[in-house]
Every structure is written in C-alpha cells, then in structure tokens.
Tab-separated table of C-alpha atoms and ligand atoms in Angstrom:
chain	number	residue	atom	x	y	z
A	1	MET	CA	148.017	128.412	43.378
A	2	LYS	CA	145.202	126.783	45.392
A	3	PRO	CA	144.280	128.959	48.415
A	4	ARG	CA	145.187	126.284	51.721
A	5	THR	CA	142.740	125.016	54.453
A	6	PRO	CA	142.784	127.237	57.193
A	7	ILE	CA	144.860	126.348	60.333
A	8	TYR	CA	141.697	126.186	62.450
A	9	ILE	CA	140.080	123.850	60.462
A	10	THR	CA	143.090	121.562	60.558
A	11	ILE	CA	143.052	121.576	64.344
A	12	ALA	CA	139.174	120.866	64.151
A	13	ILE	CA	139.660	118.202	62.257
A	14	ILE	CA	142.757	116.757	64.140
A	15	PHE	CA	140.548	117.175	67.370
A	16	VAL	CA	137.391	115.102	66.103
A	17	ILE	CA	140.007	112.242	64.924
A	18	LEU	CA	141.711	111.934	67.889
A	19	PHE	CA	138.086	112.112	69.857
A	20	ILE	CA	136.858	109.243	67.570
A	21	VAL	CA	140.380	107.245	68.152
A	22	TYR	CA	140.118	107.723	71.777
A	23	TYR	CA	136.600	106.763	72.232
A	24	MET	CA	137.047	103.709	70.722
A	25	PHE	CA	139.563	102.635	72.434
A	26	VAL	CA	138.773	103.989	75.984
A	27	GLN	CA	135.318	103.028	74.945
A	28	ASN	CA	133.593	105.813	77.094
A	29	ALA	CA	134.486	109.591	78.049
A	30	THR	CA	136.316	109.367	80.736
A	31	PHE	CA	139.620	109.654	78.808
A	32	LEU	CA	138.519	113.498	78.484
A	33	SER	CA	139.441	114.400	81.952
A	34	SER	CA	143.049	112.191	81.281
A	35	PRO	CA	146.399	114.139	80.276
A	36	TYR	CA	147.163	111.366	77.749
A	37	PHE	CA	144.585	112.542	75.514
A	38	TRP	CA	145.030	116.611	76.096
A	39	GLY	CA	148.742	115.684	75.698
A	40	THR	CA	148.228	113.998	72.554
A	41	VAL	CA	145.604	116.955	71.638
A	42	VAL	CA	148.199	119.682	72.405
A	43	ILE	CA	151.247	118.021	70.453
A	44	SER	CA	149.178	117.415	67.546
A	45	VAL	CA	148.202	120.714	67.295
A	46	ILE	CA	151.733	121.773	67.397
A	47	LEU	CA	152.676	119.559	64.315
A	48	ALA	CA	149.761	120.953	62.825
A	49	LEU	CA	151.004	124.879	64.000
A	50	ILE	CA	154.722	124.000	62.531
A	51	HIS	CA	153.233	122.233	59.071
A	52	SER	CA	150.998	125.734	58.671
A	53	ALA	CA	154.186	127.763	59.238
A	54	ILE	CA	156.345	125.714	56.945
A	55	GLY	CA	153.409	125.833	54.456
A	56	ASP	CA	153.244	130.007	54.470
A	57	LEU	CA	156.836	129.711	53.476
A	58	ILE	CA	156.717	127.914	50.536
A	59	GLU	CA	153.035	130.037	49.686
A	60	ASN	CA	155.564	133.298	50.004
A	61	ASP	CA	157.816	131.583	48.138
A	62	LYS	CA	155.893	130.763	45.317
A	63	PHE	CA	153.780	134.001	45.426
A	64	LYS	CA	156.577	135.879	44.653
A	65	LYS	CA	157.719	133.939	41.189
A	66	LEU	CA	153.875	134.602	40.066
A	67	SER	CA	152.986	136.790	37.456
A	68	ALA	CA	151.153	140.199	37.951
A	69	ALA	CA	147.917	138.009	36.624
A	70	GLU	CA	148.169	135.222	38.545
A	71	LYS	CA	149.268	137.645	42.039
A	72	GLU	CA	145.865	139.461	41.362
A	73	GLU	CA	143.964	136.206	40.607
A	74	TYR	CA	145.517	134.432	44.094
A	75	LEU	CA	144.643	137.804	46.215
A	76	ASN	CA	141.024	137.698	44.621
A	77	SER	CA	140.615	134.140	45.364
A	78	LYS	CA	142.014	134.507	49.292
A	79	LYS	CA	139.202	137.096	49.654
A	80	VAL	CA	136.426	134.405	49.076
A	81	PRO	CA	135.615	132.763	52.541
A	82	TYR	CA	137.011	129.423	53.161
A	83	PHE	CA	133.483	127.676	53.864
A	84	LYS	CA	131.797	129.485	50.505
A	85	SER	CA	134.906	128.158	48.024
A	86	LEU	CA	134.078	125.148	50.119
A	87	TYR	CA	130.670	124.676	49.217
A	88	GLU	CA	131.227	125.641	45.328
A	89	SER	CA	134.082	123.761	44.856
A	90	ALA	CA	132.174	120.695	46.368
A	91	PHE	CA	129.022	121.094	43.596
A	92	LYS	CA	131.580	122.029	40.897
A	93	LYS	CA	130.445	120.887	37.522
A	94	GLN	CA	132.741	120.742	34.584
A	95	SER	CA	131.622	123.084	31.898
A	96	SER	CA	130.877	121.396	28.467
A	97	THR	CA	133.816	123.376	26.863
A	98	GLU	CA	135.876	121.219	28.885
A	99	GLU	CA	134.213	117.966	27.939
A	100	LYS	CA	136.918	117.184	25.083
A	101	ASP	CA	139.863	117.381	27.578
A	102	ILE	CA	138.156	114.594	29.649
A	103	LEU	CA	136.667	112.399	27.026
A	104	ILE	CA	137.993	108.598	27.333
A	105	ASP	CA	138.584	106.893	23.743
A	106	HIS	CA	135.595	104.402	24.939
A	107	GLY	CA	132.129	104.447	23.848
A	108	PHE	CA	129.138	102.221	22.905
A	109	ASP	CA	126.116	102.963	21.012
A	110	GLY	CA	127.399	106.406	19.855
A	111	ILE	CA	127.736	107.181	23.924
A	112	MET	CA	130.825	108.649	25.054
A	113	GLU	CA	132.088	107.858	28.808
A	114	LEU	CA	133.830	111.121	30.257
A	115	ASP	CA	136.265	110.710	32.837
A	116	ASN	CA	134.418	113.453	35.161
A	117	GLN	CA	135.779	114.876	38.586
A	118	LEU	CA	134.408	112.892	41.318
A	119	PRO	CA	132.599	115.431	43.741
A	120	LYS	CA	133.995	116.968	46.398
A	121	TRP	CA	131.989	116.181	49.053
A	122	TRP	CA	132.000	112.526	47.724
A	123	LEU	CA	135.663	112.061	48.042
A	124	GLY	CA	135.677	113.607	51.381
A	125	LEU	CA	132.642	110.849	52.411
A	126	PHE	CA	134.935	108.566	51.192
A	127	TRP	CA	138.284	109.335	52.887
A	128	PHE	CA	136.368	109.805	55.912
A	129	GLY	CA	135.147	106.421	55.520
A	130	VAL	CA	138.219	104.925	55.003
A	131	CYS	CA	139.920	106.264	57.924
A	132	TYR	CA	137.045	105.197	60.170
A	133	CYS	CA	137.013	101.978	59.004
A	134	VAL	CA	141.186	101.418	59.671
A	135	VAL	CA	140.274	103.138	63.088
A	136	TYR	CA	137.201	100.828	63.782
A	137	LEU	CA	139.330	97.713	62.750
A	138	MET	CA	141.798	98.307	65.099
A	139	SER	CA	140.109	98.794	68.043
A	140	TYR	CA	137.448	96.043	67.349
A	141	GLY	CA	140.720	93.996	66.465
A	142	LEU	CA	142.606	95.199	69.617
A	143	THR	CA	139.813	96.193	72.219
A	144	ASP	CA	136.245	95.167	73.231
A	145	PHE	CA	134.771	97.607	71.154
A	146	ALA	CA	131.630	96.698	69.606
A	147	HIS	CA	131.569	93.242	70.412
A	148	GLN	CA	127.942	91.860	70.979
A	149	GLY	CA	129.492	88.863	72.373
A	150	LYS	CA	130.578	91.120	75.209
A	151	GLU	CA	128.164	93.310	75.601
A	152	TYR	CA	125.534	90.701	75.950
A	153	ASP	CA	127.961	89.106	78.922
A	154	GLU	CA	127.740	92.499	80.633
A	155	GLU	CA	123.882	93.004	80.188
A	156	TYR	CA	123.098	89.345	81.544
A	157	LYS	CA	125.531	89.663	84.139
A	158	ALA	CA	123.408	93.289	85.443
A	159	GLN	CA	120.358	91.409	84.923
A	160	THR	CA	120.936	88.360	86.821
A	161	ALA	CA	122.647	90.718	89.427
A	162	SER	CA	119.310	92.988	89.674
A	163	ILE	CA	117.323	89.425	89.913
A	164	ALA	CA	119.714	88.211	92.822
A	165	GLU	CA	119.131	91.559	94.438
A	166	TYR	CA	115.307	91.520	94.165
A	167	MET	CA	115.115	88.009	95.333
A	168	LYS	CA	117.241	89.177	97.946
A	169	ASN	CA	114.735	92.146	99.115
A	170	THR	CA	111.554	89.990	98.414
A	171	PRO	CA	111.095	87.760	100.943
A	172	PRO	CA	109.655	84.118	99.360
A	173	PRO	CA	105.616	83.866	99.220
A	174	THR	CA	104.146	81.930	102.011
A	175	ILE	CA	100.760	79.951	102.446
A	176	ASP	CA	99.429	83.754	103.790
A	177	ASN	CA	100.574	85.622	101.009
A	178	ALA	CA	100.660	83.273	97.645
A	179	VAL	CA	98.684	83.838	94.925
A	180	TYR	CA	97.913	81.727	91.996
A	181	SER	CA	98.896	83.198	88.818
A	182	ALA	CA	98.904	81.773	85.275
A	183	ASP	CA	102.150	83.334	84.334
A	184	ASN	CA	103.393	80.800	87.158
A	185	ILE	CA	102.398	77.614	85.440
A	186	ALA	CA	105.320	77.317	83.034
A	187	ALA	CA	108.168	77.710	85.881
A	188	GLY	CA	105.753	75.335	88.194
A	189	GLU	CA	105.736	72.334	85.425
A	190	GLU	CA	109.731	72.769	85.592
A	191	VAL	CA	109.518	72.490	89.387
A	192	PHE	CA	107.494	69.648	88.489
A	193	LYS	CA	109.154	67.801	86.414
A	194	THR	CA	112.352	67.632	88.763
A	195	ASN	CA	111.388	66.788	91.858
A	196	CYS	CA	107.732	65.207	91.861
A	197	VAL	CA	107.323	63.921	88.747
A	198	SER	CA	109.030	60.509	89.890
A	199	CYS	CA	105.712	59.808	92.009
A	200	HIS	CA	103.082	61.917	91.057
A	201	GLY	CA	103.449	60.685	87.370
A	202	ASP	CA	103.544	62.232	84.045
A	203	GLY	CA	101.269	65.595	84.284
A	204	GLY	CA	100.262	64.421	87.808
A	205	LYS	CA	98.092	61.162	86.789
A	206	GLY	CA	99.443	59.615	89.895
A	207	GLY	CA	101.675	56.866	90.796
A	208	ILE	CA	103.241	56.002	94.505
A	209	GLY	CA	101.317	59.553	94.690
A	210	PRO	CA	97.854	60.452	94.532
A	211	ASN	CA	96.402	61.333	91.199
A	212	LEU	CA	96.780	65.076	91.296
A	213	THR	CA	94.798	65.794	88.386
A	214	ASP	CA	91.484	64.143	89.820
A	215	ASN	CA	89.057	66.256	92.669
A	216	TYR	CA	89.739	63.407	94.634
A	217	TRP	CA	91.988	64.371	98.045
A	218	ILE	CA	93.206	62.140	100.922
A	219	ASN	CA	94.381	65.867	102.276
A	220	GLN	CA	92.243	68.476	102.636
A	221	PRO	CA	93.803	71.320	105.480
A	222	GLU	CA	93.005	74.581	103.367
A	223	LYS	CA	89.324	75.537	102.080
A	224	THR	CA	91.114	76.412	98.083
A	225	LEU	CA	92.596	73.858	95.740
A	226	PHE	CA	95.730	76.391	95.789
A	227	LYS	CA	96.186	76.909	99.091
A	228	ASN	CA	95.989	73.427	99.743
A	229	VAL	CA	98.674	72.713	97.184
A	230	PHE	CA	100.788	74.874	98.810
A	231	HIS	CA	100.099	73.674	102.820
A	232	MET	CA	100.744	70.192	101.319
A	233	VAL	CA	104.284	71.208	99.602
A	234	GLU	CA	105.286	73.060	102.198
A	235	ASP	CA	104.515	71.203	105.271
A	236	GLY	CA	104.514	67.507	103.775
A	237	SER	CA	101.660	65.297	104.727
A	238	PRO	CA	101.213	64.501	108.241
A	239	ASN	CA	100.417	60.805	108.380
A	240	ASN	CA	102.569	59.891	105.190
A	241	PRO	CA	106.352	60.740	105.233
A	242	THR	CA	106.729	59.936	101.722
A	243	MET	CA	105.628	62.765	100.624
A	244	GLN	CA	108.005	65.149	102.351
A	245	ALA	CA	107.458	68.911	103.445
A	246	TRP	CA	109.386	69.917	100.774
A	247	GLY	CA	109.028	74.012	102.337
A	248	LYS	CA	109.884	73.307	105.708
A	249	ASN	CA	113.024	70.852	104.635
A	250	GLY	CA	114.233	73.785	102.735
A	251	VAL	CA	114.516	71.722	99.503
A	252	LEU	CA	112.138	74.155	98.274
A	253	THR	CA	111.798	77.663	98.194
A	254	GLY	CA	108.461	79.750	98.600
A	255	PHE	CA	109.108	80.697	94.815
A	256	ASP	CA	108.621	77.361	93.866
A	257	ILE	CA	105.889	76.072	96.071
A	258	GLN	CA	103.866	79.161	94.828
A	259	ASN	CA	105.203	78.032	90.792
A	260	VAL	CA	104.424	74.282	91.436
A	261	ALA	CA	100.735	74.591	93.013
A	262	ALA	CA	100.440	76.737	90.166
A	263	TYR	CA	100.731	73.656	87.557
A	264	VAL	CA	99.085	71.475	90.103
A	265	TYR	CA	96.050	73.911	90.012
A	266	HIS	CA	96.102	74.385	86.486
A	267	ILE	CA	96.323	70.658	85.524
A	268	ASN	CA	93.555	69.774	87.927
A	269	GLN	CA	91.226	72.830	87.097
A	270	GLU	CA	91.783	73.799	83.841
A	271	GLN	CA	92.377	70.084	82.424
A	272	SER	CA	90.264	67.474	82.190
A	273	PRO	CA	91.258	64.613	84.748
A	274	ILE	CA	93.766	61.805	83.581
A	275	THR	CA	91.187	58.560	84.542
A	276	THR	CA	92.165	55.104	85.001
A	277	ALA	CA	91.512	54.572	81.390
A	278	GLN	CA	93.777	57.068	80.441
A	279	GLY	CA	96.896	55.501	82.656
A	280	GLY	CA	96.109	57.537	85.643
A	281	ALA	CA	95.918	56.118	89.155
A	282	ALA	CA	92.501	55.666	90.733
A	283	PRO	CA	90.858	58.110	92.778
A	284	GLN	CA	91.939	58.112	96.740
A	285	GLY	CA	90.423	59.746	99.679
A	286	THR	CA	87.485	62.052	99.165
A	287	GLU	CA	85.487	64.315	96.804
A	288	ALA	CA	86.480	67.715	97.484
A	289	HIS	CA	84.533	70.885	97.407
A	290	TRP	CA	87.092	73.960	96.806
A	291	GLU	CA	85.760	77.435	97.857
A	292	LYS	CA	86.849	79.440	94.690
B	1	HEC	C1	108.503	60.327	96.857
B	1	HEC	C2	107.687	60.358	96.526
B	1	HEC	C3	106.735	61.855	96.039
B	1	HEC	C4	107.423	62.888	95.733
B	1	HEC	C5	108.599	62.978	95.427
B	1	HEC	C6	106.638	63.866	95.839
B	1	HEC	N1	105.240	63.279	96.083
B	1	HEC	FE1	103.586	64.322	96.611
B	1	HEC	N2	102.788	62.754	97.568
B	1	HEC	C7	103.346	61.597	98.038
B	1	HEC	C8	102.688	60.965	98.632
B	1	HEC	C9	102.884	58.918	98.885
B	1	HEC	C10	101.236	61.655	99.069
B	1	HEC	C11	100.099	61.219	99.550
B	1	HEC	C12	100.280	61.670	101.093
B	1	HEC	C13	99.232	60.845	101.785
B	1	HEC	O1	98.557	59.677	101.868
B	1	HEC	O2	99.160	61.807	102.851
B	1	HEC	C14	101.499	62.751	98.444
B	1	HEC	C15	100.621	63.499	98.365
B	1	HEC	C16	100.981	64.867	97.710
B	1	HEC	C17	99.686	65.910	97.637
B	1	HEC	C18	98.485	65.774	98.665
B	1	HEC	C19	97.465	64.495	97.683
B	1	HEC	C20	96.041	64.437	98.540
B	1	HEC	O3	95.493	63.715	97.764
B	1	HEC	O4	96.420	64.586	99.796
B	1	HEC	C21	99.690	66.814	96.791
B	1	HEC	C22	99.339	68.346	96.421
B	1	HEC	C23	101.343	66.247	96.601
B	1	HEC	N3	101.591	65.190	97.165
B	1	HEC	C24	102.348	67.203	95.326
B	1	HEC	C25	103.517	67.125	95.483
B	1	HEC	C26	104.547	68.000	94.687
B	1	HEC	C27	104.162	69.292	94.122
B	1	HEC	C28	105.416	67.353	94.929
B	1	HEC	C29	106.778	68.068	94.347
B	1	HEC	C30	107.329	69.101	94.625
B	1	HEC	C31	105.592	66.043	95.470
B	1	HEC	N4	104.227	65.968	95.851
B	1	HEC	C32	106.568	65.236	95.923
B	1	HEC	C33	104.593	61.141	97.247
B	1	HEC	C34	105.411	62.450	96.848
C-alpha cells in the first residue's frame, strides 16, 4: 500500500490550476477579487476534502487486512516526509536484479530492450503539459487569449491615440519655429507627391510651376531657403493665385508644410539641379543667395 498525497498538496495544485484557467479566460488578475473565483476554489476544496475523507476510510479498511510485517512497512513509509519520498521516487532507478522482469523480447545486435519505467519528474511534466494544452486550446479558441492579431490591434489603437493626443497638445509648426530636419524629407516627399507634383513635376523639375531644383527664384520673401519655401506654401504667391496659400487655406497643416519644405530644401540643396537638358523647366526669377 502506498502512502497517499497529503491533502494540502492537492489543495495547492487545485488552486494553481484554477488560477491558470481563470487567468487564461479572464486575461488579467482582476478575478482574484471575484466571488466566482473564490466560490470555485471553496467548492473544489470541499470536494477535495470529501475525496480525502473517503480515501482515509478506504485506507483504514485496507490497513486492517494487511499482515503484521506489511503494517510495519507501511507505518515506516509513512514516517518519511512527503517531499523527501517524492524526490526519491522521482529519481528512482530500477535495480539491475529487476532487469529480467522488464526485458522485452526484442533485441538487435545483442542489445536488448528494457521496458524501463519513465522517471516520475518526466511523467509529471508530461501530464502538466497535456492539461495545460487543453486549457490553452480552449481559451485560445473561445476567448481572445494570446491572439497576436488582437494584441496588434490594441497596440495600434493605443499608439494612434497617443499620436492624436500628441498632435492635439503640440501646436503645429509656424514659420517662426519650423526647422529643417532630414527626418522629415520622406514624409515631405509624400506631401509633395500628393499635392505639388501636378504643377512642379516629378522631383520638382518644374512644369506649370517653376523648377524647384535650381537656384533661381521668383519669390524670395525670406532670407533662408527653408523658410522661403515654408512662407510660399503657407501664404501662396502674392502675384500668381495658381500657387495657392496651402497653409492659410487650411489644406495643409504646419506639420505638412514643415515636411514638404524639408523635401524641397533637400532636392534644391542636396541634389544637383534638374537642367533643361534633363527635362527640367528653364530657370525663372533671379539667382538666390540664401543665408545658411
Ligand atoms: C496648381 C499648380 C500648383 C500647385 C499644385 C503647387 N504650386 Fe507651387 N507654384 C505654382 C506656380 C504657378 C508658382 C509660381 C508663382 C509665381 O509666379 O509667383 C509656384 C511657386 C512655388 C514656389 C516658389 C517658387 C519661386 O520660384 O518663387 C514654391 C516654393 C512652391 N510653389 C512650392 C509648392 C509646393 C511645396 C506645393 C505643394 C504643396 C506647390 N507649390 C503646389 C503652382 C503650383
């Protein structure tokens, strides 16, 4: 007769399993204050106590039927603390004298196969894995637990919200505080492709509007190139309404203008001009001498 698992171990295991199940279905630890969780714990503990009491009755009954030597052996085995005997049984090896009993009638090249017991720690892990898998599959199938798609959506929403919040609290740049940044060129190129390319051509080579890659400018209201572009896009051309006031008309925000101005600065200063020979529009206006 083997000593039984102590009731407090059973209760601890029940608690851990209930915790995992609840955690996977609720997906946060708020259930710890829910009466449902504690109700399930109490009911499970009561069932475990009943189970243990019945076990005691059966054990007593069996004990009476044992021989004196068996009784002695059983009482001794009960004296070993539970965790010690668990540890020992987990790493127990079959003795070589038992080999003949577990020999399987199957060999190859003189090597015989033994039907060794699986180590207890291995079996424990295996069954834990099986139970965990069932709970996991159920919660994965029935709830939103561990779905990357949903996690992505949530993070995406949180980030969009924080960007919106940032934009709301950050006033858009104005001509006074806008600055050139190489980081804005890519976003500026998008603004340019959407709003400007129809008149200023691919890469700013010019068309209905002037070539923006050369050093000749009709309008030079500002001293630096970056601010000049910002000014023109914000206010439009004073002499030619074809170039509208994108900022003042509310078509583009200060952020868009700062970006597109960075892009125009980039194609004008950091790339060579697109000449007439390369399909660019002829220079218009006077040569500019921008301050740095
Ligand atoms: C509908 C056609 C049109 C669109 C679209 C347009 N522009 Fe213009 N743009 C012009 C014209 C025409 C001029 C010349 C204005 C003048 O003669 O004073 C001009 C002038 C400019 C100038 C000053 C150039 C100079 O030599 O003085 C800048 C900078 C400029 N545009 C940038 C932009 C940007 C950036 C966009 C997109 C947000 C844009 N434009 C969209 C037609 C357009």
